[in-house]
Amino acid sequence: MKTLAGFSDDDFKRTIRSAIRLLIIATAVAAPLIWWKSSWQSAALLVVGAVISGSGLWEWLRLMSAVMVRMDAGGEAKPMGMILVGFFLRLGLTIVLLYVSLKHLNGSVYALAFGLALGVFCLSVEGIRLMKAWTV
């Protein structure tokens, strides 16, 4: 049985990357279904939500990797300034993307919310998989 003390940076990175991969697969399956059931605008809003969610997971991976490198004694730390600038730039672009997509795409807001929630769902699935692997 693995203990939490053995949880490494690579395990964290693998979990986030798996969640992003699952998000891409779920979006590729859900977008055509929503397009078929509702409209292409709703499918586009789903994709916008999934892109925002996936970029959030990616930024979290970058930010936490930089923090972990700084905490490890043997790692060479990257400057945090550029990572933080990228983080806040992504937040600003997210706001612009949400505003523009809601203003110009007359699709379902629920599809957008579903796309945003897909990231949380995929990260939860990968977290449960990780817990099962560590408790067996």
mmCIF file with all atom_site columns, C-alpha atoms in Angstrom:
data_model
loop_
_atom_site.group_PDB
_atom_site.id
_atom_site.type_symbol
_atom_site.label_atom_id
_atom_site.label_alt_id
_atom_site.label_comp_id
_atom_site.label_asym_id
_atom_site.label_entity_id
_atom_site.label_seq_id
_atom_site.pdbx_PDB_ins_code
_atom_site.Cartn_x
_atom_site.Cartn_y
_atom_site.Cartn_z
_atom_site.occupancy
_atom_site.B_iso_or_equiv
_atom_site.pdbx_formal_charge
_atom_site.auth_seq_id
_atom_site.auth_comp_id
_atom_site.auth_asym_id
_atom_site.auth_atom_id
_atom_site.pdbx_PDB_model_num
ATOM 1   C CA . MET A 1 1   ? 0.000   0.000  0.000   1.00 0.00 ? 1   MET A CA 1
ATOM 2   C CA . LYS A 1 2   ? 1.345   3.409  -0.958  1.00 0.00 ? 2   LYS A CA 1
ATOM 3   C CA . THR A 1 3   ? 1.394   6.208  1.564   1.00 0.00 ? 3   THR A CA 1
ATOM 4   C CA . LEU A 1 4   ? 0.768   9.882  0.994   1.00 0.00 ? 4   LEU A CA 1
ATOM 5   C CA . ALA A 1 5   ? 4.414   10.568 1.790   1.00 0.00 ? 5   ALA A CA 1
ATOM 6   C CA . GLY A 1 6   ? 5.283   8.841  -1.486  1.00 0.00 ? 6   GLY A CA 1
ATOM 7   C CA . PHE A 1 7   ? 3.117   11.199 -3.549  1.00 0.00 ? 7   PHE A CA 1
ATOM 8   C CA . SER A 1 8   ? 5.476   12.930 -5.961  1.00 0.00 ? 8   SER A CA 1
ATOM 9   C CA . ASP A 1 9   ? 5.444   15.877 -8.317  1.00 0.00 ? 9   ASP A CA 1
ATOM 10  C CA . ASP A 1 10  ? 5.192   13.431 -11.196 1.00 0.00 ? 10  ASP A CA 1
ATOM 11  C CA . ASP A 1 11  ? 2.026   11.925 -9.703  1.00 0.00 ? 11  ASP A CA 1
ATOM 12  C CA . PHE A 1 12  ? 0.497   15.399 -9.514  1.00 0.00 ? 12  PHE A CA 1
ATOM 13  C CA . LYS A 1 13  ? 1.505   16.225 -13.091 1.00 0.00 ? 13  LYS A CA 1
ATOM 14  C CA . ARG A 1 14  ? 0.207   12.883 -14.358 1.00 0.00 ? 14  ARG A CA 1
ATOM 15  C CA . THR A 1 15  ? -3.144  13.459 -12.616 1.00 0.00 ? 15  THR A CA 1
ATOM 16  C CA . ILE A 1 16  ? -3.639  16.933 -14.085 1.00 0.00 ? 16  ILE A CA 1
ATOM 17  C CA . ARG A 1 17  ? -2.586  15.814 -17.572 1.00 0.00 ? 17  ARG A CA 1
ATOM 18  C CA . SER A 1 18  ? -4.964  12.851 -17.370 1.00 0.00 ? 18  SER A CA 1
ATOM 19  C CA . ALA A 1 19  ? -7.766  15.197 -16.311 1.00 0.00 ? 19  ALA A CA 1
ATOM 20  C CA . ILE A 1 20  ? -7.041  17.449 -19.304 1.00 0.00 ? 20  ILE A CA 1
ATOM 21  C CA . ARG A 1 21  ? -7.005  14.422 -21.624 1.00 0.00 ? 21  ARG A CA 1
ATOM 22  C CA . LEU A 1 22  ? -10.340 13.240 -20.185 1.00 0.00 ? 22  LEU A CA 1
ATOM 23  C CA . LEU A 1 23  ? -11.725 16.767 -20.636 1.00 0.00 ? 23  LEU A CA 1
ATOM 24  C CA . ILE A 1 24  ? -10.772 16.745 -24.320 1.00 0.00 ? 24  ILE A CA 1
ATOM 25  C CA . ILE A 1 25  ? -12.405 13.348 -24.819 1.00 0.00 ? 25  ILE A CA 1
ATOM 26  C CA . ALA A 1 26  ? -15.582 14.350 -22.961 1.00 0.00 ? 26  ALA A CA 1
ATOM 27  C CA . THR A 1 27  ? -15.825 17.570 -24.974 1.00 0.00 ? 27  THR A CA 1
ATOM 28  C CA . ALA A 1 28  ? -15.310 15.700 -28.247 1.00 0.00 ? 28  ALA A CA 1
ATOM 29  C CA . VAL A 1 29  ? -18.192 13.388 -27.310 1.00 0.00 ? 29  VAL A CA 1
ATOM 30  C CA . ALA A 1 30  ? -20.547 16.001 -25.818 1.00 0.00 ? 30  ALA A CA 1
ATOM 31  C CA . ALA A 1 31  ? -20.199 18.793 -28.413 1.00 0.00 ? 31  ALA A CA 1
ATOM 32  C CA . PRO A 1 32  ? -21.705 16.844 -31.347 1.00 0.00 ? 32  PRO A CA 1
ATOM 33  C CA . LEU A 1 33  ? -24.508 15.597 -29.106 1.00 0.00 ? 33  LEU A CA 1
ATOM 34  C CA . ILE A 1 34  ? -25.387 19.111 -27.988 1.00 0.00 ? 34  ILE A CA 1
ATOM 35  C CA . TRP A 1 35  ? -25.125 20.343 -31.583 1.00 0.00 ? 35  TRP A CA 1
ATOM 36  C CA . TRP A 1 36  ? -27.541 17.614 -32.656 1.00 0.00 ? 36  TRP A CA 1
ATOM 37  C CA . LYS A 1 37  ? -29.993 18.167 -29.763 1.00 0.00 ? 37  LYS A CA 1
ATOM 38  C CA . SER A 1 38  ? -29.836 21.958 -29.527 1.00 0.00 ? 38  SER A CA 1
ATOM 39  C CA . SER A 1 39  ? -27.784 24.102 -31.918 1.00 0.00 ? 39  SER A CA 1
ATOM 40  C CA . TRP A 1 40  ? -24.270 24.810 -33.067 1.00 0.00 ? 40  TRP A CA 1
ATOM 41  C CA . GLN A 1 41  ? -24.234 27.915 -30.843 1.00 0.00 ? 41  GLN A CA 1
ATOM 42  C CA . SER A 1 42  ? -24.816 25.783 -27.751 1.00 0.00 ? 42  SER A CA 1
ATOM 43  C CA . ALA A 1 43  ? -22.120 23.350 -28.873 1.00 0.00 ? 43  ALA A CA 1
ATOM 44  C CA . ALA A 1 44  ? -19.753 26.294 -29.354 1.00 0.00 ? 44  ALA A CA 1
ATOM 45  C CA . LEU A 1 45  ? -20.558 27.550 -25.850 1.00 0.00 ? 45  LEU A CA 1
ATOM 46  C CA . LEU A 1 46  ? -19.801 24.071 -24.494 1.00 0.00 ? 46  LEU A CA 1
ATOM 47  C CA . VAL A 1 47  ? -16.431 24.129 -26.249 1.00 0.00 ? 47  VAL A CA 1
ATOM 48  C CA . VAL A 1 48  ? -15.722 27.637 -24.929 1.00 0.00 ? 48  VAL A CA 1
ATOM 49  C CA . GLY A 1 49  ? -16.488 26.464 -21.392 1.00 0.00 ? 49  GLY A CA 1
ATOM 50  C CA . ALA A 1 50  ? -14.304 23.383 -21.828 1.00 0.00 ? 50  ALA A CA 1
ATOM 51  C CA . VAL A 1 51  ? -11.425 25.470 -23.222 1.00 0.00 ? 51  VAL A CA 1
ATOM 52  C CA . ILE A 1 52  ? -11.642 27.830 -20.256 1.00 0.00 ? 52  ILE A CA 1
ATOM 53  C CA . SER A 1 53  ? -11.769 24.897 -17.866 1.00 0.00 ? 53  SER A CA 1
ATOM 54  C CA . GLY A 1 54  ? -8.868  23.125 -19.556 1.00 0.00 ? 54  GLY A CA 1
ATOM 55  C CA . SER A 1 55  ? -6.754  26.265 -19.590 1.00 0.00 ? 55  SER A CA 1
ATOM 56  C CA . GLY A 1 56  ? -7.451  26.648 -15.880 1.00 0.00 ? 56  GLY A CA 1
ATOM 57  C CA . LEU A 1 57  ? -6.202  23.123 -15.246 1.00 0.00 ? 57  LEU A CA 1
ATOM 58  C CA . TRP A 1 58  ? -3.118  23.809 -17.371 1.00 0.00 ? 58  TRP A CA 1
ATOM 59  C CA . GLU A 1 59  ? -2.361  27.049 -15.506 1.00 0.00 ? 59  GLU A CA 1
ATOM 60  C CA . TRP A 1 60  ? -2.823  25.257 -12.196 1.00 0.00 ? 60  TRP A CA 1
ATOM 61  C CA . LEU A 1 61  ? -0.297  22.646 -13.362 1.00 0.00 ? 61  LEU A CA 1
ATOM 62  C CA . ARG A 1 62  ? 2.197   25.344 -14.326 1.00 0.00 ? 62  ARG A CA 1
ATOM 63  C CA . LEU A 1 63  ? 1.701   27.325 -11.125 1.00 0.00 ? 63  LEU A CA 1
ATOM 64  C CA . MET A 1 64  ? 1.944   24.337 -8.795  1.00 0.00 ? 64  MET A CA 1
ATOM 65  C CA . SER A 1 65  ? 4.952   22.922 -10.660 1.00 0.00 ? 65  SER A CA 1
ATOM 66  C CA . ALA A 1 66  ? 6.769   26.213 -10.198 1.00 0.00 ? 66  ALA A CA 1
ATOM 67  C CA . VAL A 1 67  ? 5.871   26.290 -6.497  1.00 0.00 ? 67  VAL A CA 1
ATOM 68  C CA . MET A 1 68  ? 6.982   22.678 -6.036  1.00 0.00 ? 68  MET A CA 1
ATOM 69  C CA . VAL A 1 69  ? 10.312  23.363 -7.734  1.00 0.00 ? 69  VAL A CA 1
ATOM 70  C CA . ARG A 1 70  ? 10.848  26.291 -5.396  1.00 0.00 ? 70  ARG A CA 1
ATOM 71  C CA . MET A 1 71  ? 10.023  24.109 -2.386  1.00 0.00 ? 71  MET A CA 1
ATOM 72  C CA . ASP A 1 72  ? 12.373  21.301 -3.421  1.00 0.00 ? 72  ASP A CA 1
ATOM 73  C CA . ALA A 1 73  ? 15.921  21.949 -2.337  1.00 0.00 ? 73  ALA A CA 1
ATOM 74  C CA . GLY A 1 74  ? 17.545  20.337 -5.387  1.00 0.00 ? 74  GLY A CA 1
ATOM 75  C CA . GLY A 1 75  ? 15.466  21.952 -8.141  1.00 0.00 ? 75  GLY A CA 1
ATOM 76  C CA . GLU A 1 76  ? 16.459  25.043 -10.056 1.00 0.00 ? 76  GLU A CA 1
ATOM 77  C CA . ALA A 1 77  ? 13.624  27.522 -9.646  1.00 0.00 ? 77  ALA A CA 1
ATOM 78  C CA . LYS A 1 78  ? 12.112  29.356 -12.587 1.00 0.00 ? 78  LYS A CA 1
ATOM 79  C CA . PRO A 1 79  ? 11.217  33.009 -12.061 1.00 0.00 ? 79  PRO A CA 1
ATOM 80  C CA . MET A 1 80  ? 7.679   33.224 -10.722 1.00 0.00 ? 80  MET A CA 1
ATOM 81  C CA . GLY A 1 81  ? 7.013   36.589 -12.346 1.00 0.00 ? 81  GLY A CA 1
ATOM 82  C CA . MET A 1 82  ? 6.303   35.263 -15.822 1.00 0.00 ? 82  MET A CA 1
ATOM 83  C CA . ILE A 1 83  ? 4.169   32.431 -14.465 1.00 0.00 ? 83  ILE A CA 1
ATOM 84  C CA . LEU A 1 84  ? 2.079   34.858 -12.427 1.00 0.00 ? 84  LEU A CA 1
ATOM 85  C CA . VAL A 1 85  ? 1.769   37.232 -15.390 1.00 0.00 ? 85  VAL A CA 1
ATOM 86  C CA . GLY A 1 86  ? 0.566   34.307 -17.506 1.00 0.00 ? 86  GLY A CA 1
ATOM 87  C CA . PHE A 1 87  ? -1.892  33.318 -14.795 1.00 0.00 ? 87  PHE A CA 1
ATOM 88  C CA . PHE A 1 88  ? -3.441  36.786 -14.584 1.00 0.00 ? 88  PHE A CA 1
ATOM 89  C CA . LEU A 1 89  ? -3.406  37.191 -18.371 1.00 0.00 ? 89  LEU A CA 1
ATOM 90  C CA . ARG A 1 90  ? -5.358  33.941 -18.665 1.00 0.00 ? 90  ARG A CA 1
ATOM 91  C CA . LEU A 1 91  ? -7.866  35.219 -16.131 1.00 0.00 ? 91  LEU A CA 1
ATOM 92  C CA . GLY A 1 92  ? -8.335  38.404 -18.138 1.00 0.00 ? 92  GLY A CA 1
ATOM 93  C CA . LEU A 1 93  ? -8.682  36.494 -21.399 1.00 0.00 ? 93  LEU A CA 1
ATOM 94  C CA . THR A 1 94  ? -11.211 34.217 -19.724 1.00 0.00 ? 94  THR A CA 1
ATOM 95  C CA . ILE A 1 95  ? -13.388 37.182 -18.822 1.00 0.00 ? 95  ILE A CA 1
ATOM 96  C CA . VAL A 1 96  ? -13.153 38.558 -22.367 1.00 0.00 ? 96  VAL A CA 1
ATOM 97  C CA . LEU A 1 97  ? -13.905 35.139 -23.882 1.00 0.00 ? 97  LEU A CA 1
ATOM 98  C CA . LEU A 1 98  ? -16.925 34.653 -21.617 1.00 0.00 ? 98  LEU A CA 1
ATOM 99  C CA . TYR A 1 99  ? -18.279 38.100 -22.427 1.00 0.00 ? 99  TYR A CA 1
ATOM 100 C CA . VAL A 1 100 ? -17.781 37.781 -26.189 1.00 0.00 ? 100 VAL A CA 1
ATOM 101 C CA . SER A 1 101 ? -19.201 34.264 -26.388 1.00 0.00 ? 101 SER A CA 1
ATOM 102 C CA . LEU A 1 102 ? -22.271 35.132 -24.331 1.00 0.00 ? 102 LEU A CA 1
ATOM 103 C CA . LYS A 1 103 ? -22.829 38.335 -26.292 1.00 0.00 ? 103 LYS A CA 1
ATOM 104 C CA . HIS A 1 104 ? -22.487 36.886 -29.789 1.00 0.00 ? 104 HIS A CA 1
ATOM 105 C CA . LEU A 1 105 ? -23.454 33.218 -29.496 1.00 0.00 ? 105 LEU A CA 1
ATOM 106 C CA . ASN A 1 106 ? -27.143 32.865 -28.802 1.00 0.00 ? 106 ASN A CA 1
ATOM 107 C CA . GLY A 1 107 ? -26.837 29.365 -27.414 1.00 0.00 ? 107 GLY A CA 1
ATOM 108 C CA . SER A 1 108 ? -27.743 27.838 -24.112 1.00 0.00 ? 108 SER A CA 1
ATOM 109 C CA . VAL A 1 109 ? -25.986 29.215 -21.055 1.00 0.00 ? 109 VAL A CA 1
ATOM 110 C CA . TYR A 1 110 ? -26.388 25.740 -19.561 1.00 0.00 ? 110 TYR A CA 1
ATOM 111 C CA . ALA A 1 111 ? -24.067 24.374 -22.252 1.00 0.00 ? 111 ALA A CA 1
ATOM 112 C CA . LEU A 1 112 ? -21.452 26.931 -21.208 1.00 0.00 ? 112 LEU A CA 1
ATOM 113 C CA . ALA A 1 113 ? -21.904 25.990 -17.553 1.00 0.00 ? 113 ALA A CA 1
ATOM 114 C CA . PHE A 1 114 ? -21.622 22.315 -18.508 1.00 0.00 ? 114 PHE A CA 1
ATOM 115 C CA . GLY A 1 115 ? -18.356 23.015 -20.312 1.00 0.00 ? 115 GLY A CA 1
ATOM 116 C CA . LEU A 1 116 ? -17.005 24.881 -17.299 1.00 0.00 ? 116 LEU A CA 1
ATOM 117 C CA . ALA A 1 117 ? -18.093 22.072 -14.961 1.00 0.00 ? 117 ALA A CA 1
ATOM 118 C CA . LEU A 1 118 ? -16.445 19.417 -17.139 1.00 0.00 ? 118 LEU A CA 1
ATOM 119 C CA . GLY A 1 119 ? -13.031 20.408 -15.794 1.00 0.00 ? 119 GLY A CA 1
ATOM 120 C CA . VAL A 1 120 ? -14.122 19.910 -12.203 1.00 0.00 ? 120 VAL A CA 1
ATOM 121 C CA . PHE A 1 121 ? -15.758 16.610 -13.127 1.00 0.00 ? 121 PHE A CA 1
ATOM 122 C CA . CYS A 1 122 ? -12.670 15.320 -14.957 1.00 0.00 ? 122 CYS A CA 1
ATOM 123 C CA . LEU A 1 123 ? -10.348 16.366 -12.135 1.00 0.00 ? 123 LEU A CA 1
ATOM 124 C CA . SER A 1 124 ? -12.638 14.612 -9.640  1.00 0.00 ? 124 SER A CA 1
ATOM 125 C CA . VAL A 1 125 ? -12.628 11.420 -11.718 1.00 0.00 ? 125 VAL A CA 1
ATOM 126 C CA . GLU A 1 126 ? -8.839  11.464 -11.902 1.00 0.00 ? 126 GLU A CA 1
ATOM 127 C CA . GLY A 1 127 ? -8.630  12.180 -8.164  1.00 0.00 ? 127 GLY A CA 1
ATOM 128 C CA . ILE A 1 128 ? -10.829 9.183  -7.407  1.00 0.00 ? 128 ILE A CA 1
ATOM 129 C CA . ARG A 1 129 ? -8.687  7.032  -9.722  1.00 0.00 ? 129 ARG A CA 1
ATOM 130 C CA . LEU A 1 130 ? -5.587  8.240  -7.899  1.00 0.00 ? 130 LEU A CA 1
ATOM 131 C CA . MET A 1 131 ? -7.097  7.477  -4.488  1.00 0.00 ? 131 MET A CA 1
ATOM 132 C CA . LYS A 1 132 ? -8.034  3.966  -5.627  1.00 0.00 ? 132 LYS A CA 1
ATOM 133 C CA . ALA A 1 133 ? -4.515  3.366  -6.926  1.00 0.00 ? 133 ALA A CA 1
ATOM 134 C CA . TRP A 1 134 ? -2.984  4.562  -3.660  1.00 0.00 ? 134 TRP A CA 1
ATOM 135 C CA . THR A 1 135 ? -5.248  2.555  -1.370  1.00 0.00 ? 135 THR A CA 1
ATOM 136 C CA . VAL A 1 136 ? -4.949  -0.792 -3.168  1.00 0.00 ? 136 VAL A CA 1
#
